[in-house]
Amino acid sequence: MDITTQVLSIVIVNWNAEGFLKDCLNSIYKSCKLKLEVFVVDNSSSDKSMEVLENEFPQVKIIKNKENLGFARANNQAIKQSRGRYVLMLNPDTIVLPNALDIMVEFMDEHTEAGACGPKLLNPDGSLQPSCRSFPTLLTTLFEETLLNRIFPKNRVIGEYRMGYWDHGDIWEVDQPMGSALMVRREAIEQVGLLDEQFFIYYEEVDWCYRMKKRSWKVFFLPQAQIIHYGGASCNQDRGINLMEMYRSLIKFFRKHYGQTSVILLRFLIVYGLLLRTFIFSILYLLSREQLEARQKLKACLAVFREAIR
């Protein structure tokens, strides 16, 4: 990869996110003083995303795919062409607040041990959106699937995965910030490689951060840099498909880093968790006034359960 005088390369993977993409791009150019390049990789959208880009953002570099190649592969397409010292993966359903990217770049410049960093994510109402996790293990998955982490979120053992004991208020070295906004150093990419394309969606950034940590790079969370994240704009709205893809990627992560024995145990935990959730959502469906939402969640669990026991 040839590095030029570009400071930052921003990569946005778009899939039918027309309603968010324009606001996201406007926020980038309005809030950032850096010399940057912006890529939008479109995964065969059926909306008017490309028309908006071509008419209103001629400075954006567009990569059009004829089919949905997934998140990792689409990001890699742009990363291979990018020339910045840093690469920012950014979801289209985000609004970059003033100076957020400048703060992130300044931090990375001052901390050469940092392979990656993530900003504080906010919900549209300005409240905190927890965005950091520990790396998943069999123990954290046990607490996730038994829902114990929801009962004791602030416990440092039970709540380790979601880090519910931490208020996201200070700079901290973490395992993995969310891939919706993740800045990575060029040298770290060259050392650990691109995103692993076996992950279609979910856990690709977890795998990336895991590989960085294995090569002694540090990953940080920066609360001073803030980005609004709406969430879910480019995900398929079928809950069953989303849940299936999440579990598939989790299994791939365990197989890659922990071995096949861990995958066998993981599958047992997943099946148990699905049975528990199916029971809970069945009760909610019968008793709750929010029957539509409960039915959607129940349908998703049943779809994933059928897949898991095959």
PDB file of C-alpha atoms in Angstrom:
ATOM      1  CA  MET A   1       0.000   0.000   0.000  1.00  0.00           C
ATOM      2  CA  ASP A   2       1.399   3.379  -0.982  1.00  0.00           C
ATOM      3  CA  ILE A   3       0.879   6.125   1.557  1.00  0.00           C
ATOM      4  CA  THR A   4       0.577   9.688   0.279  1.00  0.00           C
ATOM      5  CA  THR A   5       0.046  12.929   2.124  1.00  0.00           C
ATOM      6  CA  GLN A   6      -3.522  11.888   2.955  1.00  0.00           C
ATOM      7  CA  VAL A   7      -4.017  11.843   6.713  1.00  0.00           C
ATOM      8  CA  LEU A   8      -7.278   9.904   6.887  1.00  0.00           C
ATOM      9  CA  SER A   9      -9.149   7.527   4.616  1.00  0.00           C
ATOM     10  CA  ILE A  10     -12.811   7.031   5.551  1.00  0.00           C
ATOM     11  CA  VAL A  11     -14.568   3.894   4.334  1.00  0.00           C
ATOM     12  CA  ILE A  12     -18.364   3.703   4.425  1.00  0.00           C
ATOM     13  CA  VAL A  13     -20.088   0.485   3.368  1.00  0.00           C
ATOM     14  CA  ASN A  14     -23.600   1.269   2.178  1.00  0.00           C
ATOM     15  CA  TRP A  15     -26.572  -1.009   1.702  1.00  0.00           C
ATOM     16  CA  ASN A  16     -29.889   0.781   1.218  1.00  0.00           C
ATOM     17  CA  ALA A  17     -29.013   3.503   3.720  1.00  0.00           C
ATOM     18  CA  GLU A  18     -30.018   6.432   1.529  1.00  0.00           C
ATOM     19  CA  GLY A  19     -31.886   8.089   4.380  1.00  0.00           C
ATOM     20  CA  PHE A  20     -28.717   8.298   6.485  1.00  0.00           C
ATOM     21  CA  LEU A  21     -25.856   8.494   4.019  1.00  0.00           C
ATOM     22  CA  LYS A  22     -26.308  12.136   3.001  1.00  0.00           C
ATOM     23  CA  ASP A  23     -26.366  13.362   6.601  1.00  0.00           C
ATOM     24  CA  CYS A  24     -23.341  11.226   7.437  1.00  0.00           C
ATOM     25  CA  LEU A  25     -21.257  12.655   4.599  1.00  0.00           C
ATOM     26  CA  ASN A  26     -22.331  16.216   5.346  1.00  0.00           C
ATOM     27  CA  SER A  27     -21.272  15.766   8.968  1.00  0.00           C
ATOM     28  CA  ILE A  28     -17.838  14.492   7.902  1.00  0.00           C
ATOM     29  CA  TYR A  29     -17.052  17.441   5.663  1.00  0.00           C
ATOM     30  CA  LYS A  30     -18.539  19.928   8.115  1.00  0.00           C
ATOM     31  CA  SER A  31     -16.801  18.669  11.243  1.00  0.00           C
ATOM     32  CA  CYS A  32     -13.357  17.587  10.030  1.00  0.00           C
ATOM     33  CA  LYS A  33     -10.404  19.857   9.200  1.00  0.00           C
ATOM     34  CA  LEU A  34      -8.078  17.026   8.162  1.00  0.00           C
ATOM     35  CA  LYS A  35      -6.880  16.204   4.703  1.00  0.00           C
ATOM     36  CA  LEU A  36      -8.974  13.159   3.920  1.00  0.00           C
ATOM     37  CA  GLU A  37     -10.448  10.917   1.277  1.00  0.00           C
ATOM     38  CA  VAL A  38     -13.862   9.282   1.533  1.00  0.00           C
ATOM     39  CA  PHE A  39     -14.863   5.984  -0.037  1.00  0.00           C
ATOM     40  CA  VAL A  40     -18.416   4.690  -0.253  1.00  0.00           C
ATOM     41  CA  VAL A  41     -18.648   1.022  -1.145  1.00  0.00           C
ATOM     42  CA  ASP A  42     -22.171   0.183  -2.232  1.00  0.00           C
ATOM     43  CA  ASN A  43     -23.296  -3.409  -1.783  1.00  0.00           C
ATOM     44  CA  SER A  44     -25.899  -3.442  -4.569  1.00  0.00           C
ATOM     45  CA  SER A  45     -28.410  -1.050  -3.013  1.00  0.00           C
ATOM     46  CA  SER A  46     -31.877  -0.838  -4.505  1.00  0.00           C
ATOM     47  CA  ASP A  47     -32.592   2.662  -3.190  1.00  0.00           C
ATOM     48  CA  LYS A  48     -31.315   5.984  -4.552  1.00  0.00           C
ATOM     49  CA  SER A  49     -28.048   6.030  -2.598  1.00  0.00           C
ATOM     50  CA  MET A  50     -25.843   6.186  -5.667  1.00  0.00           C
ATOM     51  CA  GLU A  51     -27.925   8.917  -7.253  1.00  0.00           C
ATOM     52  CA  VAL A  52     -27.520  11.052  -4.128  1.00  0.00           C
ATOM     53  CA  LEU A  53     -23.756  10.445  -4.107  1.00  0.00           C
ATOM     54  CA  GLU A  54     -23.208  11.215  -7.776  1.00  0.00           C
ATOM     55  CA  ASN A  55     -25.318  14.375  -7.695  1.00  0.00           C
ATOM     56  CA  GLU A  56     -24.298  15.864  -4.355  1.00  0.00           C
ATOM     57  CA  PHE A  57     -20.903  14.420  -3.405  1.00  0.00           C
ATOM     58  CA  PRO A  58     -18.665  14.295  -6.486  1.00  0.00           C
ATOM     59  CA  GLN A  59     -15.553  14.253  -4.253  1.00  0.00           C
ATOM     60  CA  VAL A  60     -16.497  10.853  -2.814  1.00  0.00           C
ATOM     61  CA  LYS A  61     -14.809   7.809  -4.340  1.00  0.00           C
ATOM     62  CA  ILE A  62     -17.499   5.262  -5.178  1.00  0.00           C
ATOM     63  CA  ILE A  63     -17.101   1.511  -5.503  1.00  0.00           C
ATOM     64  CA  LYS A  64     -20.207  -0.198  -6.846  1.00  0.00           C
ATOM     65  CA  ASN A  65     -20.767  -3.900  -6.263  1.00  0.00           C
ATOM     66  CA  LYS A  66     -23.252  -5.897  -8.303  1.00  0.00           C
ATOM     67  CA  GLU A  67     -24.130  -8.000  -5.264  1.00  0.00           C
ATOM     68  CA  ASN A  68     -23.971  -7.726  -1.502  1.00  0.00           C
ATOM     69  CA  LEU A  69     -20.415  -8.841  -0.735  1.00  0.00           C
ATOM     70  CA  GLY A  70     -20.734  -8.407   3.016  1.00  0.00           C
ATOM     71  CA  PHE A  71     -19.161  -5.903   5.381  1.00  0.00           C
ATOM     72  CA  ALA A  72     -15.593  -7.219   5.594  1.00  0.00           C
ATOM     73  CA  ARG A  73     -15.071  -7.767   1.886  1.00  0.00           C
ATOM     74  CA  ALA A  74     -16.570  -4.403   0.954  1.00  0.00           C
ATOM     75  CA  ASN A  75     -14.374  -2.559   3.462  1.00  0.00           C
ATOM     76  CA  ASN A  76     -11.318  -4.359   2.121  1.00  0.00           C
ATOM     77  CA  GLN A  77     -12.070  -3.172  -1.406  1.00  0.00           C
ATOM     78  CA  ALA A  78     -11.682   0.439  -0.300  1.00  0.00           C
ATOM     79  CA  ILE A  79      -8.851  -0.150   2.163  1.00  0.00           C
ATOM     80  CA  LYS A  80      -6.753  -1.610  -0.680  1.00  0.00           C
ATOM     81  CA  GLN A  81      -7.224   1.632  -2.634  1.00  0.00           C
ATOM     82  CA  SER A  82      -6.892   4.002   0.330  1.00  0.00           C
ATOM     83  CA  ARG A  83      -3.773   6.061   0.972  1.00  0.00           C
ATOM     84  CA  GLY A  84      -4.230   7.646   4.385  1.00  0.00           C
ATOM     85  CA  ARG A  85      -2.035   7.181   7.440  1.00  0.00           C
ATOM     86  CA  TYR A  86      -5.190   6.028   9.174  1.00  0.00           C
ATOM     87  CA  VAL A  87      -8.297   4.223   7.957  1.00  0.00           C
ATOM     88  CA  LEU A  88     -11.682   4.859   9.558  1.00  0.00           C
ATOM     89  CA  MET A  89     -14.438   2.303   9.128  1.00  0.00           C
ATOM     90  CA  LEU A  90     -17.656   4.277   9.520  1.00  0.00           C
ATOM     91  CA  ASN A  91     -21.271   3.192   9.287  1.00  0.00           C
ATOM     92  CA  PRO A  92     -23.574   5.312   7.114  1.00  0.00           C
ATOM     93  CA  ASP A  93     -26.058   5.708   9.982  1.00  0.00           C
ATOM     94  CA  THR A  94     -23.724   7.993  11.903  1.00  0.00           C
ATOM     95  CA  ILE A  95     -23.316  11.717  12.459  1.00  0.00           C
ATOM     96  CA  VAL A  96     -19.751  12.862  13.145  1.00  0.00           C
ATOM     97  CA  LEU A  97     -19.798  15.576  15.785  1.00  0.00           C
ATOM     98  CA  PRO A  98     -17.394  18.560  15.607  1.00  0.00           C
ATOM     99  CA  ASN A  99     -13.672  17.719  15.855  1.00  0.00           C
ATOM    100  CA  ALA A 100     -14.295  14.015  16.598  1.00  0.00           C
ATOM    101  CA  LEU A 101     -12.052  12.781  13.780  1.00  0.00           C
ATOM    102  CA  ASP A 102      -9.388  15.414  14.471  1.00  0.00           C
ATOM    103  CA  ILE A 103      -9.273  14.274  18.108  1.00  0.00           C
ATOM    104  CA  MET A 104      -8.903  10.633  17.079  1.00  0.00           C
ATOM    105  CA  VAL A 105      -6.087  11.364  14.629  1.00  0.00           C
ATOM    106  CA  GLU A 106      -4.278  13.567  17.152  1.00  0.00           C
ATOM    107  CA  PHE A 107      -4.476  10.766  19.728  1.00  0.00           C
ATOM    108  CA  MET A 108      -3.154   8.191  17.254  1.00  0.00           C
ATOM    109  CA  ASP A 109      -0.305  10.527  16.285  1.00  0.00           C
ATOM    110  CA  GLU A 110       0.679  10.932  19.945  1.00  0.00           C
ATOM    111  CA  HIS A 111       0.319   7.234  20.875  1.00  0.00           C
ATOM    112  CA  THR A 112       2.326   5.216  18.397  1.00  0.00           C
ATOM    113  CA  GLU A 113       1.552   2.014  20.309  1.00  0.00           C
ATOM    114  CA  ALA A 114      -2.137   2.383  19.362  1.00  0.00           C
ATOM    115  CA  GLY A 115      -3.180   0.161  16.494  1.00  0.00           C
ATOM    116  CA  ALA A 116      -6.788   1.320  16.634  1.00  0.00           C
ATOM    117  CA  CYS A 117      -9.181   3.541  18.539  1.00  0.00           C
ATOM    118  CA  GLY A 118     -12.912   4.052  18.807  1.00  0.00           C
ATOM    119  CA  PRO A 119     -14.954   7.154  19.745  1.00  0.00           C
ATOM    120  CA  LYS A 120     -17.780   7.498  22.230  1.00  0.00           C
ATOM    121  CA  LEU A 121     -21.021   6.574  20.466  1.00  0.00           C
ATOM    122  CA  LEU A 122     -24.213   8.396  21.329  1.00  0.00           C
ATOM    123  CA  ASN A 123     -27.836   7.555  20.686  1.00  0.00           C
ATOM    124  CA  PRO A 124     -29.820  10.111  18.678  1.00  0.00           C
ATOM    125  CA  ASP A 125     -31.154  11.579  21.951  1.00  0.00           C
ATOM    126  CA  GLY A 126     -27.591  12.192  23.165  1.00  0.00           C
ATOM    127  CA  SER A 127     -27.492   9.356  25.682  1.00  0.00           C
ATOM    128  CA  LEU A 128     -24.561   6.964  25.861  1.00  0.00           C
ATOM    129  CA  GLN A 129     -24.507   3.996  23.487  1.00  0.00           C
ATOM    130  CA  PRO A 130     -22.135   1.472  25.106  1.00  0.00           C
ATOM    131  CA  SER A 131     -19.705   0.564  22.364  1.00  0.00           C
ATOM    132  CA  CYS A 132     -16.900  -1.513  23.851  1.00  0.00           C
ATOM    133  CA  ARG A 133     -16.752  -5.220  24.636  1.00  0.00           C
ATOM    134  CA  SER A 134     -14.246  -7.706  25.917  1.00  0.00           C
ATOM    135  CA  PHE A 135     -13.315 -10.542  23.583  1.00  0.00           C
ATOM    136  CA  PRO A 136     -15.927 -13.316  23.730  1.00  0.00           C
ATOM    137  CA  THR A 137     -15.020 -16.488  25.610  1.00  0.00           C
ATOM    138  CA  LEU A 138     -16.964 -19.553  26.671  1.00  0.00           C
ATOM    139  CA  LEU A 139     -17.437 -18.005  30.111  1.00  0.00           C
ATOM    140  CA  THR A 140     -18.753 -14.682  28.807  1.00  0.00           C
ATOM    141  CA  THR A 141     -20.988 -16.554  26.365  1.00  0.00           C
ATOM    142  CA  LEU A 142     -22.370 -18.614  29.260  1.00  0.00           C
ATOM    143  CA  PHE A 143     -23.357 -15.415  31.060  1.00  0.00           C
ATOM    144  CA  GLU A 144     -24.806 -13.999  27.817  1.00  0.00           C
ATOM    145  CA  GLU A 145     -26.897 -17.050  26.956  1.00  0.00           C
ATOM    146  CA  THR A 146     -28.205 -17.581  30.504  1.00  0.00           C
ATOM    147  CA  LEU A 147     -29.063 -13.851  30.627  1.00  0.00           C
ATOM    148  CA  LEU A 148     -27.164 -13.514  33.892  1.00  0.00           C
ATOM    149  CA  ASN A 149     -25.297 -10.552  32.436  1.00  0.00           C
ATOM    150  CA  ARG A 150     -28.637  -8.742  32.085  1.00  0.00           C
ATOM    151  CA  ILE A 151     -29.446  -9.411  35.751  1.00  0.00           C
ATOM    152  CA  PHE A 152     -25.978  -8.449  37.067  1.00  0.00           C
ATOM    153  CA  PRO A 153     -24.652  -6.043  34.394  1.00  0.00           C
ATOM    154  CA  LYS A 154     -22.260  -4.216  36.728  1.00  0.00           C
ATOM    155  CA  ASN A 155     -20.630  -7.341  38.130  1.00  0.00           C
ATOM    156  CA  ARG A 156     -17.020  -7.406  36.910  1.00  0.00           C
ATOM    157  CA  VAL A 157     -17.114 -11.160  36.222  1.00  0.00           C
ATOM    158  CA  ILE A 158     -20.661 -11.725  35.004  1.00  0.00           C
ATOM    159  CA  GLY A 159     -20.815  -8.391  33.160  1.00  0.00           C
ATOM    160  CA  GLU A 160     -17.318  -8.609  31.705  1.00  0.00           C
ATOM    161  CA  TYR A 161     -18.363  -8.971  28.057  1.00  0.00           C
ATOM    162  CA  ARG A 162     -20.558  -5.867  27.878  1.00  0.00           C
ATOM    163  CA  MET A 163     -18.436  -3.981  30.432  1.00  0.00           C
ATOM    164  CA  GLY A 164     -21.505  -2.726  32.245  1.00  0.00           C
ATOM    165  CA  TYR A 165     -19.384  -1.714  35.239  1.00  0.00           C
ATOM    166  CA  TRP A 166     -17.730   1.060  33.200  1.00  0.00           C
ATOM    167  CA  ASP A 167     -19.389   4.368  32.292  1.00  0.00           C
ATOM    168  CA  HIS A 168     -17.342   5.032  29.113  1.00  0.00           C
ATOM    169  CA  GLY A 169     -16.194   8.268  30.715  1.00  0.00           C
ATOM    170  CA  ASP A 170     -12.418   8.039  30.390  1.00  0.00           C
ATOM    171  CA  ILE A 171      -9.704   7.045  27.943  1.00  0.00           C
ATOM    172  CA  TRP A 172      -9.202   3.342  28.354  1.00  0.00           C
ATOM    173  CA  GLU A 173      -7.406   0.493  26.656  1.00  0.00           C
ATOM    174  CA  VAL A 174     -10.091  -1.977  25.557  1.00  0.00           C
ATOM    175  CA  ASP A 175     -10.392  -5.201  23.598  1.00  0.00           C
ATOM    176  CA  GLN A 176     -12.798  -4.153  20.874  1.00  0.00           C
ATOM    177  CA  PRO A 177     -14.740  -0.968  20.083  1.00  0.00           C
ATOM    178  CA  MET A 178     -17.712  -1.370  17.751  1.00  0.00           C
ATOM    179  CA  GLY A 179     -16.915  -1.444  14.047  1.00  0.00           C
ATOM    180  CA  SER A 180     -19.498   1.248  13.362  1.00  0.00           C
ATOM    181  CA  ALA A 181     -16.683   3.757  13.958  1.00  0.00           C
ATOM    182  CA  LEU A 182     -13.186   2.314  14.224  1.00  0.00           C
ATOM    183  CA  MET A 183      -9.943   4.063  13.255  1.00  0.00           C
ATOM    184  CA  VAL A 184      -6.971   1.832  12.428  1.00  0.00           C
ATOM    185  CA  ARG A 185      -3.307   2.691  11.884  1.00  0.00           C
ATOM    186  CA  ARG A 186      -1.884   1.852   8.447  1.00  0.00           C
ATOM    187  CA  GLU A 187       1.123   0.054   9.932  1.00  0.00           C
ATOM    188  CA  ALA A 188      -1.175  -2.170  11.990  1.00  0.00           C
ATOM    189  CA  ILE A 189      -3.124  -3.142   8.858  1.00  0.00           C
ATOM    190  CA  GLU A 190       0.085  -3.947   7.024  1.00  0.00           C
ATOM    191  CA  GLN A 191       1.226  -6.138   9.912  1.00  0.00           C
ATOM    192  CA  VAL A 192      -1.964  -8.071  10.746  1.00  0.00           C
ATOM    193  CA  GLY A 193      -3.640  -7.995   7.331  1.00  0.00           C
ATOM    194  CA  LEU A 194      -7.037  -6.841   6.110  1.00  0.00           C
ATOM    195  CA  LEU A 195     -10.408  -7.781   7.554  1.00  0.00           C
ATOM    196  CA  ASP A 196     -11.072 -11.526   7.384  1.00  0.00           C
ATOM    197  CA  GLU A 197     -13.626 -12.011   4.617  1.00  0.00           C
ATOM    198  CA  GLN A 198     -14.992 -15.249   6.051  1.00  0.00           C
ATOM    199  CA  PHE A 199     -17.042 -12.928   8.305  1.00  0.00           C
ATOM    200  CA  PHE A 200     -19.925 -11.724   6.126  1.00  0.00           C
ATOM    201  CA  ILE A 201     -21.244  -9.430   8.837  1.00  0.00           C
ATOM    202  CA  TYR A 202     -20.582  -9.284  12.594  1.00  0.00           C
ATOM    203  CA  TYR A 203     -17.333 -10.071  14.437  1.00  0.00           C
ATOM    204  CA  GLU A 204     -15.043  -8.930  11.620  1.00  0.00           C
ATOM    205  CA  GLU A 205     -13.868  -5.987  13.737  1.00  0.00           C
ATOM    206  CA  VAL A 206     -13.606  -8.253  16.793  1.00  0.00           C
ATOM    207  CA  ASP A 207     -11.309 -10.572  14.858  1.00  0.00           C
ATOM    208  CA  TRP A 208      -9.311  -7.581  13.586  1.00  0.00           C
ATOM    209  CA  CYS A 209      -8.774  -6.165  17.083  1.00  0.00           C
ATOM    210  CA  TYR A 210      -7.935  -9.642  18.404  1.00  0.00           C
ATOM    211  CA  ARG A 211      -5.207 -10.026  15.764  1.00  0.00           C
ATOM    212  CA  MET A 212      -3.860  -6.563  16.565  1.00  0.00           C
ATOM    213  CA  LYS A 213      -3.649  -7.340  20.271  1.00  0.00           C
ATOM    214  CA  LYS A 214      -1.848 -10.594  19.455  1.00  0.00           C
ATOM    215  CA  ARG A 215       0.771  -8.528  17.635  1.00  0.00           C
ATOM    216  CA  SER A 216       1.151  -6.182  20.645  1.00  0.00           C
ATOM    217  CA  TRP A 217      -0.852  -3.279  19.267  1.00  0.00           C
ATOM    218  CA  LYS A 218      -3.076  -1.469  21.760  1.00  0.00           C
ATOM    219  CA  VAL A 219      -6.714  -0.512  21.156  1.00  0.00           C
ATOM    220  CA  PHE A 220      -8.209   2.531  22.887  1.00  0.00           C
ATOM    221  CA  PHE A 221     -11.551   4.161  23.595  1.00  0.00           C
ATOM    222  CA  LEU A 222     -11.665   7.971  23.371  1.00  0.00           C
ATOM    223  CA  PRO A 223     -14.632   9.655  25.087  1.00  0.00           C
ATOM    224  CA  GLN A 224     -13.618  13.114  23.855  1.00  0.00           C
ATOM    225  CA  ALA A 225     -14.377  12.078  20.261  1.00  0.00           C
ATOM    226  CA  GLN A 226     -18.131  11.662  19.867  1.00  0.00           C
ATOM    227  CA  ILE A 227     -20.261  10.265  17.054  1.00  0.00           C
ATOM    228  CA  ILE A 228     -24.026   9.750  16.935  1.00  0.00           C
ATOM    229  CA  HIS A 229     -24.982   6.228  15.846  1.00  0.00           C
ATOM    230  CA  TYR A 230     -28.558   5.431  14.857  1.00  0.00           C
ATOM    231  CA  GLY A 231     -27.957   1.698  14.565  1.00  0.00           C
ATOM    232  CA  GLY A 232     -29.178  -0.973  12.168  1.00  0.00           C
ATOM    233  CA  ALA A 233     -29.509   1.102   9.001  1.00  0.00           C
ATOM    234  CA  SER A 234     -27.649  -1.350   6.768  1.00  0.00           C
ATOM    235  CA  CYS A 235     -28.782  -4.563   8.433  1.00  0.00           C
ATOM    236  CA  ASN A 236     -31.435  -6.778   6.992  1.00  0.00           C
ATOM    237  CA  GLN A 237     -34.597  -6.106   8.926  1.00  0.00           C
ATOM    238  CA  ASP A 238     -35.397  -9.809   9.280  1.00  0.00           C
ATOM    239  CA  ARG A 239     -34.494 -10.515  12.908  1.00  0.00           C
ATOM    240  CA  GLY A 240     -34.022 -14.219  12.203  1.00  0.00           C
ATOM    241  CA  ILE A 241     -31.440 -13.597   9.480  1.00  0.00           C
ATOM    242  CA  ASN A 242     -29.596 -11.064  11.644  1.00  0.00           C
ATOM    243  CA  LEU A 243     -29.501 -13.417  14.604  1.00  0.00           C
ATOM    244  CA  MET A 244     -28.345 -16.302  12.432  1.00  0.00           C
ATOM    245  CA  GLU A 245     -25.534 -14.252  10.916  1.00  0.00           C
ATOM    246  CA  MET A 246     -24.428 -13.116  14.362  1.00  0.00           C
ATOM    247  CA  TYR A 247     -24.214 -16.681  15.698  1.00  0.00           C
ATOM    248  CA  ARG A 248     -22.526 -17.934  12.524  1.00  0.00           C
ATOM    249  CA  SER A 249     -19.851 -15.278  12.877  1.00  0.00           C
ATOM    250  CA  LEU A 250     -19.415 -16.008  16.567  1.00  0.00           C
ATOM    251  CA  ILE A 251     -18.861 -19.689  15.760  1.00  0.00           C
ATOM    252  CA  LYS A 252     -16.323 -18.740  13.084  1.00  0.00           C
ATOM    253  CA  PHE A 253     -14.487 -16.535  15.586  1.00  0.00           C
ATOM    254  CA  PHE A 254     -14.288 -19.370  18.131  1.00  0.00           C
ATOM    255  CA  ARG A 255     -13.179 -21.888  15.504  1.00  0.00           C
ATOM    256  CA  LYS A 256     -10.451 -19.561  14.257  1.00  0.00           C
ATOM    257  CA  HIS A 257      -9.015 -18.498  17.601  1.00  0.00           C
ATOM    258  CA  TYR A 258      -9.998 -21.116  20.182  1.00  0.00           C
ATOM    259  CA  GLY A 259     -10.257 -24.390  18.242  1.00  0.00           C
ATOM    260  CA  GLN A 260     -12.925 -26.920  17.346  1.00  0.00           C
ATOM    261  CA  THR A 261     -13.503 -28.189  20.892  1.00  0.00           C
ATOM    262  CA  SER A 262     -14.565 -24.716  21.953  1.00  0.00           C
ATOM    263  CA  VAL A 263     -17.012 -24.628  19.027  1.00  0.00           C
ATOM    264  CA  ILE A 264     -18.732 -27.806  20.238  1.00  0.00           C
ATOM    265  CA  LEU A 265     -19.200 -26.303  23.703  1.00  0.00           C
ATOM    266  CA  LEU A 266     -20.277 -22.992  22.184  1.00  0.00           C
ATOM    267  CA  ARG A 267     -23.043 -24.694  20.189  1.00  0.00           C
ATOM    268  CA  PHE A 268     -24.454 -26.200  23.389  1.00  0.00           C
ATOM    269  CA  LEU A 269     -24.516 -22.753  24.983  1.00  0.00           C
ATOM    270  CA  ILE A 270     -26.216 -21.240  21.934  1.00  0.00           C
ATOM    271  CA  VAL A 271     -28.937 -23.910  21.850  1.00  0.00           C
ATOM    272  CA  TYR A 272     -29.546 -23.461  25.580  1.00  0.00           C
ATOM    273  CA  GLY A 273     -29.768 -19.689  25.149  1.00  0.00           C
ATOM    274  CA  LEU A 274     -32.174 -20.012  22.244  1.00  0.00           C
ATOM    275  CA  LEU A 275     -34.426 -22.340  24.230  1.00  0.00           C
ATOM    276  CA  LEU A 276     -34.424 -19.897  27.140  1.00  0.00           C
ATOM    277  CA  ARG A 277     -35.222 -16.938  24.914  1.00  0.00           C
ATOM    278  CA  THR A 278     -37.932 -18.892  23.086  1.00  0.00           C
ATOM    279  CA  PHE A 279     -39.604 -19.634  26.419  1.00  0.00           C
ATOM    280  CA  ILE A 280     -39.363 -15.993  27.552  1.00  0.00           C
ATOM    281  CA  PHE A 281     -40.658 -14.543  24.286  1.00  0.00           C
ATOM    282  CA  SER A 282     -43.505 -17.085  24.207  1.00  0.00           C
ATOM    283  CA  ILE A 283     -44.643 -15.859  27.622  1.00  0.00           C
ATOM    284  CA  LEU A 284     -44.283 -12.241  26.529  1.00  0.00           C
ATOM    285  CA  TYR A 285     -46.247 -12.947  23.381  1.00  0.00           C
ATOM    286  CA  LEU A 286     -49.113 -14.371  25.426  1.00  0.00           C
ATOM    287  CA  LEU A 287     -49.105 -11.720  28.146  1.00  0.00           C
ATOM    288  CA  SER A 288     -47.596  -8.558  26.680  1.00  0.00           C
ATOM    289  CA  ARG A 289     -49.398  -5.744  24.935  1.00  0.00           C
ATOM    290  CA  GLU A 290     -46.367  -5.471  22.644  1.00  0.00           C
ATOM    291  CA  GLN A 291     -47.300  -8.703  20.894  1.00  0.00           C
ATOM    292  CA  LEU A 292     -45.873  -7.747  17.496  1.00  0.00           C
ATOM    293  CA  GLU A 293     -42.357  -7.186  18.860  1.00  0.00           C
ATOM    294  CA  ALA A 294     -42.550 -10.321  21.011  1.00  0.00           C
ATOM    295  CA  ARG A 295     -43.714 -12.328  18.007  1.00  0.00           C
ATOM    296  CA  GLN A 296     -40.835 -11.038  15.871  1.00  0.00           C
ATOM    297  CA  LYS A 297     -38.302 -11.995  18.544  1.00  0.00           C
ATOM    298  CA  LEU A 298     -39.925 -15.386  19.012  1.00  0.00           C
ATOM    299  CA  LYS A 299     -39.882 -16.005  15.278  1.00  0.00           C
ATOM    300  CA  ALA A 300     -36.202 -15.036  15.118  1.00  0.00           C
ATOM    301  CA  CYS A 301     -35.249 -17.391  17.944  1.00  0.00           C
ATOM    302  CA  LEU A 302     -37.141 -20.300  16.389  1.00  0.00           C
ATOM    303  CA  ALA A 303     -35.480 -19.689  13.012  1.00  0.00           C
ATOM    304  CA  VAL A 304     -32.007 -19.662  14.532  1.00  0.00           C
ATOM    305  CA  PHE A 305     -32.800 -22.673  16.727  1.00  0.00           C
ATOM    306  CA  ARG A 306     -33.773 -24.725  13.650  1.00  0.00           C
ATOM    307  CA  GLU A 307     -30.494 -23.703  12.029  1.00  0.00           C
ATOM    308  CA  ALA A 308     -28.446 -24.489  15.152  1.00  0.00           C
ATOM    309  CA  ILE A 309     -29.687 -28.055  15.605  1.00  0.00           C
ATOM    310  CA  ARG A 310     -29.162 -29.099  11.972  1.00  0.00           C
TER     311      ARG A 310
END
